Each structure stands twice: as C-alpha cells, then as structure tokens.
mmCIF file of C-alpha atoms in Angstrom:
data_model
loop_
_atom_site.group_PDB
_atom_site.id
_atom_site.type_symbol
_atom_site.label_atom_id
_atom_site.label_comp_id
_atom_site.label_asym_id
_atom_site.label_seq_id
_atom_site.Cartn_x
_atom_site.Cartn_y
_atom_site.Cartn_z
ATOM 1 C CA UNK V 1 -9.431 4.363 59.576
ATOM 2 C CA UNK V 2 -12.320 6.445 58.548
ATOM 3 C CA UNK V 3 -14.074 3.645 57.256
ATOM 4 C CA UNK V 4 -13.641 1.697 61.086
ATOM 5 C CA UNK V 5 -14.768 4.506 62.433
ATOM 6 C CA UNK V 6 -18.035 4.761 60.516
ATOM 7 C CA UNK V 7 -19.013 1.745 61.083
ATOM 8 C CA UNK V 8 -18.466 1.868 64.466
ATOM 9 C CA UNK V 9 -20.611 4.948 64.614
ATOM 10 C CA UNK V 10 -23.204 3.237 62.705
ATOM 11 C CA UNK V 11 -22.926 -0.098 65.566
ATOM 12 C CA UNK V 12 -23.701 2.706 67.985
ATOM 13 C CA UNK V 13 -26.555 4.117 66.513
ATOM 14 C CA UNK V 14 -28.220 1.191 65.493
ATOM 15 C CA UNK V 15 -27.276 -0.226 69.397
ATOM 16 C CA UNK V 16 -29.323 3.017 69.701
ATOM 17 C CA UNK V 17 -32.090 2.112 68.172
ATOM 18 C CA UNK V 18 -32.717 -0.747 69.001
ATOM 19 C CA UNK V 19 -32.892 -0.111 72.893
ATOM 20 C CA UNK V 20 -35.506 2.598 71.892
ATOM 21 C CA UNK V 21 -38.158 0.550 70.692
ATOM 22 C CA UNK V 22 -40.526 -0.492 73.570
ATOM 23 C CA UNK V 23 -40.058 -3.855 74.760
ATOM 24 C CA UNK V 24 -41.847 -6.551 73.518
ATOM 25 C CA UNK V 25 -41.573 -5.348 70.250
ATOM 26 C CA UNK V 26 -37.571 -5.057 71.011
ATOM 27 C CA UNK V 27 -37.806 -8.830 71.901
ATOM 28 C CA UNK V 28 -39.465 -10.294 68.660
ATOM 29 C CA UNK V 29 -36.515 -7.805 65.725
ATOM 30 C CA UNK V 30 -33.627 -9.354 68.882
ATOM 31 C CA UNK V 31 -34.672 -12.794 67.889
ATOM 32 C CA UNK V 32 -35.651 -12.601 65.013
ATOM 33 C CA UNK V 33 -32.462 -10.519 63.390
ATOM 34 C CA UNK V 34 -29.371 -11.961 66.136
ATOM 35 C CA UNK V 35 -31.207 -15.310 66.788
ATOM 36 C CA UNK V 36 -32.666 -16.340 63.463
ATOM 37 C CA UNK V 37 -35.187 -17.769 64.636
ATOM 38 C CA UNK V 38 -38.028 -18.096 61.996
ATOM 39 C CA UNK V 39 -41.363 -16.053 62.863
ATOM 40 C CA UNK V 40 -43.649 -19.563 64.190
ATOM 41 C CA UNK V 41 -40.535 -19.739 66.849
ATOM 42 C CA UNK V 42 -40.793 -16.389 67.733
ATOM 43 C CA UNK V 43 -44.642 -16.900 67.907
ATOM 44 C CA UNK V 44 -44.289 -19.878 70.311
ATOM 45 C CA UNK V 45 -41.369 -18.318 72.163
ATOM 46 C CA UNK V 46 -43.019 -16.208 73.342
ATOM 47 C CA UNK V 47 -46.516 -16.901 73.262
ATOM 48 C CA UNK V 48 -48.169 -14.407 71.053
ATOM 49 C CA UNK V 49 -50.009 -15.363 67.678
ATOM 50 C CA UNK V 50 -48.026 -15.545 63.895
ATOM 51 C CA UNK V 51 -49.534 -11.885 62.686
ATOM 52 C CA UNK V 52 -48.293 -10.624 65.933
ATOM 53 C CA UNK V 53 -44.803 -11.473 65.208
ATOM 54 C CA UNK V 54 -44.993 -10.252 61.794
ATOM 55 C CA UNK V 55 -46.491 -5.971 62.765
ATOM 56 C CA UNK V 56 -44.281 -5.661 65.814
ATOM 57 C CA UNK V 57 -41.266 -7.203 63.103
ATOM 58 C CA UNK V 58 -42.919 -4.232 59.966
ATOM 59 C CA UNK V 59 -43.128 -1.816 62.938
ATOM 60 C CA UNK V 60 -39.619 -2.866 64.215
ATOM 61 C CA UNK V 61 -38.323 -2.254 60.879
ATOM 62 C CA UNK V 62 -39.412 1.003 60.001
ATOM 63 C CA UNK V 63 -38.415 2.923 63.134
ATOM 64 C CA UNK V 64 -35.060 1.099 62.848
ATOM 65 C CA UNK V 65 -35.275 2.628 58.963
ATOM 66 C CA UNK V 66 -36.338 6.360 60.252
ATOM 67 C CA UNK V 67 -33.901 6.209 63.170
ATOM 68 C CA UNK V 68 -31.368 5.330 61.506
ATOM 69 C CA UNK V 69 -32.398 7.766 58.543
ATOM 70 C CA UNK V 70 -31.587 5.043 56.108
ATOM 71 C CA UNK V 71 -33.912 5.695 53.524
ATOM 72 C CA UNK V 72 -32.343 8.605 52.365
#
C-alpha cells in the first residue's frame, strides 16, 4: 500500500511539474517522452530546428529534475 501511495504522489508531482513548463518546451517534452518522437520528427511536427528541440528537451529535463528534487 505504501509504495502505491508513493507512486501516485510521484505521478501527481510529475504531472504538475510538466504542467509548469513553458508551453513550447512542454510540447517538445511530451512529444519525445510520451509519444516517442525523435528529435527530427519533433522538429518537423513543430516546424522548428533540431537544435531547438535539443535545447528545449535539455531545459525541460533540467527543470523537471529540480522540481522533483531528484538530484539529491
């Protein structure tokens, strides 16, 4: 039971942290992490450069780690 509670708490925290990302960054993160799109596919879908995809994903991951306090 305790592990189920922790899992639900983590899911809630993750959902909240993703929701707090800027819209453009959140879109890139969701397309990669949940939809499984490659950097190239995301760039084509959103009509942005592959480098922009890379930098937004880096920024999103960095901020999600901080929001979830996973680096401690």
